[in-house]
Amino acid sequence: ADGSVIIWGFDRYFFALKAEQTGDVVWARRFSYTTNGSFRFIKELPNGDLLAGINMDTAGAAIGHMDAEGNFLWLKSYFRPRGMITDALIENDGSLIITGFTDSLAAPGFLTLLPPDYWPKLFVMKLSGEGEVLWCKGYDISPYRWYTRPGTRIERHHDGNYILLGNIGDLNYPFGYRPQLMKIDLNGDTLWTRSAGLEGHVYDIINMTVCSDGGIMYNGQSLSNSPDMFIFKTDSLGYLPCHNQWHATTTVDLFPT
């Protein structure tokens, strides 16, 4: 809010720094970790403190509350040991909506078969401002599996409910298949689910935004004979003018450890 900037690193570069509008560094932190850990996001809280999403390969999906100087006030992790956090919303009452996956893999080869017991669920979890779990819902898309590498995106829709974007994965291999768009209510229950894609193409999502007319725009990379970029714009109900698909989605209550 004061015009300063927070910069962080991920994919093995576990650091954060804050710079003033002039570019002068206010503080910088580098975190020592024996294996792989990194920030996924850092967001500003209403009082100027910071909310950090962290992935660590032995401690799962972690949320940290930092003060404005980058010092941790508390740090809690969920879905150990291989959970993965990818996005968060900060509610007006100070509670947190976080999303990610209950399981992840450490960069398997593109044509390496997925382990038969690897079946991550996409999760959405509501936390108190102190990180206590208020509710947690999981989403399963059997017989497909979620493709966890692109992560998930969550935004608030105009009616106060949430729009969630994930990536359906291949049946057997660690690469993308189709985008999956979902609208969920304030308790995490699905209001609708949508998917889209042209046969013979696979899709990896990148980002999403909710437009002023209530439609949802998301982009990514499409792979057929060669890679292409795509941008999709849906109506307010998540439909595209062509190539709409459907994948069964099951909602389950989760109890993270």
Short mmCIF file of N, CA and C in Angstrom, two decimals, residues 146 165-168 177-182 192-198 203 218 232 234 237-240 242-249:
data_model
loop_
_atom_site.label_atom_id
_atom_site.label_comp_id
_atom_site.label_asym_id
_atom_site.label_seq_id
_atom_site.Cartn_x
_atom_site.Cartn_y
_atom_site.Cartn_z
N TRP A 146 -5.08 -34.67 -11.01
CA TRP A 146 -4.71 -33.27 -11.14
C TRP A 146 -3.25 -33.15 -11.58
N LEU A 165 -9.46 -22.22 -10.54
CA LEU A 165 -8.94 -22.77 -11.79
C LEU A 165 -7.84 -23.77 -11.48
N GLY A 166 -7.99 -24.98 -12.00
CA GLY A 166 -6.98 -26.01 -11.86
C GLY A 166 -6.66 -26.62 -13.22
N ASN A 167 -5.78 -27.61 -13.22
CA ASN A 167 -5.36 -28.25 -14.46
C ASN A 167 -5.56 -29.75 -14.34
N ILE A 168 -6.49 -30.28 -15.13
CA ILE A 168 -6.64 -31.73 -15.22
C ILE A 168 -5.39 -32.31 -15.88
N TYR A 177 -3.65 -31.85 -19.34
CA TYR A 177 -4.66 -32.34 -20.27
C TYR A 177 -5.64 -31.22 -20.63
N ARG A 178 -6.41 -30.73 -19.62
CA ARG A 178 -7.38 -29.67 -19.87
C ARG A 178 -7.49 -28.76 -18.65
N PRO A 179 -7.84 -27.49 -18.86
CA PRO A 179 -8.14 -26.62 -17.73
C PRO A 179 -9.47 -27.01 -17.10
N GLN A 180 -9.59 -26.84 -15.80
CA GLN A 180 -10.84 -27.11 -15.08
C GLN A 180 -11.20 -25.85 -14.29
N LEU A 181 -12.34 -25.27 -14.61
CA LEU A 181 -12.83 -24.07 -13.96
C LEU A 181 -13.98 -24.46 -13.03
N MET A 182 -13.96 -23.93 -11.80
CA MET A 182 -14.97 -24.29 -10.82
C MET A 182 -15.46 -23.04 -10.10
N TRP A 192 -20.79 -24.95 -9.79
CA TRP A 192 -20.68 -25.54 -11.12
C TRP A 192 -19.21 -25.83 -11.41
N THR A 193 -18.98 -26.72 -12.37
CA THR A 193 -17.63 -27.02 -12.85
C THR A 193 -17.66 -26.99 -14.37
N ARG A 194 -16.60 -26.50 -14.99
CA ARG A 194 -16.51 -26.40 -16.44
C ARG A 194 -15.10 -26.80 -16.89
N SER A 195 -15.04 -27.38 -18.06
CA SER A 195 -13.76 -27.65 -18.69
C SER A 195 -13.89 -27.34 -20.17
N ALA A 196 -12.76 -27.24 -20.83
CA ALA A 196 -12.77 -26.92 -22.26
C ALA A 196 -11.49 -27.43 -22.89
N GLY A 197 -11.54 -27.64 -24.20
CA GLY A 197 -10.34 -28.05 -24.91
C GLY A 197 -10.66 -28.73 -26.21
N LEU A 198 -9.75 -28.59 -27.13
CA LEU A 198 -9.87 -29.20 -28.44
C LEU A 198 -9.22 -30.58 -28.41
N TYR A 203 -3.34 -28.92 -22.44
CA TYR A 203 -3.34 -27.54 -21.98
C TYR A 203 -2.68 -27.42 -20.62
N TYR A 218 -8.76 -16.77 -18.71
CA TYR A 218 -7.56 -17.47 -18.27
C TYR A 218 -6.71 -17.83 -19.48
N PHE A 232 -8.56 -17.84 -23.04
CA PHE A 232 -9.98 -18.18 -23.09
C PHE A 232 -10.75 -17.14 -22.29
N THR A 234 -14.65 -16.76 -20.83
CA THR A 234 -15.95 -17.41 -20.66
C THR A 234 -17.01 -16.36 -20.34
N LEU A 237 -21.11 -17.78 -16.41
CA LEU A 237 -21.38 -19.14 -15.95
C LEU A 237 -20.25 -20.10 -16.31
N GLY A 238 -19.17 -19.57 -16.85
CA GLY A 238 -18.01 -20.40 -17.13
C GLY A 238 -18.01 -21.07 -18.49
N TYR A 239 -18.98 -20.73 -19.38
CA TYR A 239 -19.06 -21.38 -20.68
C TYR A 239 -18.28 -20.60 -21.73
N LEU A 240 -17.64 -21.35 -22.64
CA LEU A 240 -17.01 -20.80 -23.83
C LEU A 240 -17.95 -20.97 -25.02
N CYS A 242 -17.32 -22.44 -27.71
CA CYS A 242 -17.07 -23.71 -28.40
C CYS A 242 -16.17 -24.60 -27.54
N HIS A 243 -16.15 -25.88 -27.87
CA HIS A 243 -15.24 -26.86 -27.29
C HIS A 243 -15.38 -27.00 -25.77
N ASN A 244 -16.59 -26.79 -25.25
CA ASN A 244 -16.82 -27.06 -23.84
C ASN A 244 -16.78 -28.56 -23.58
N GLN A 245 -16.17 -28.93 -22.46
CA GLN A 245 -16.04 -30.34 -22.07
C GLN A 245 -16.61 -30.51 -20.66
N TRP A 246 -16.70 -31.74 -20.22
CA TRP A 246 -17.22 -31.99 -18.88
C TRP A 246 -16.45 -33.14 -18.24
N HIS A 247 -16.05 -32.96 -16.97
CA HIS A 247 -15.37 -34.00 -16.22
C HIS A 247 -16.01 -34.09 -14.84
N ALA A 248 -16.36 -35.28 -14.45
CA ALA A 248 -17.00 -35.47 -13.14
C ALA A 248 -16.06 -35.02 -12.03
N THR A 249 -16.61 -34.28 -11.07
CA THR A 249 -15.84 -33.77 -9.95
C THR A 249 -16.54 -34.16 -8.66
#
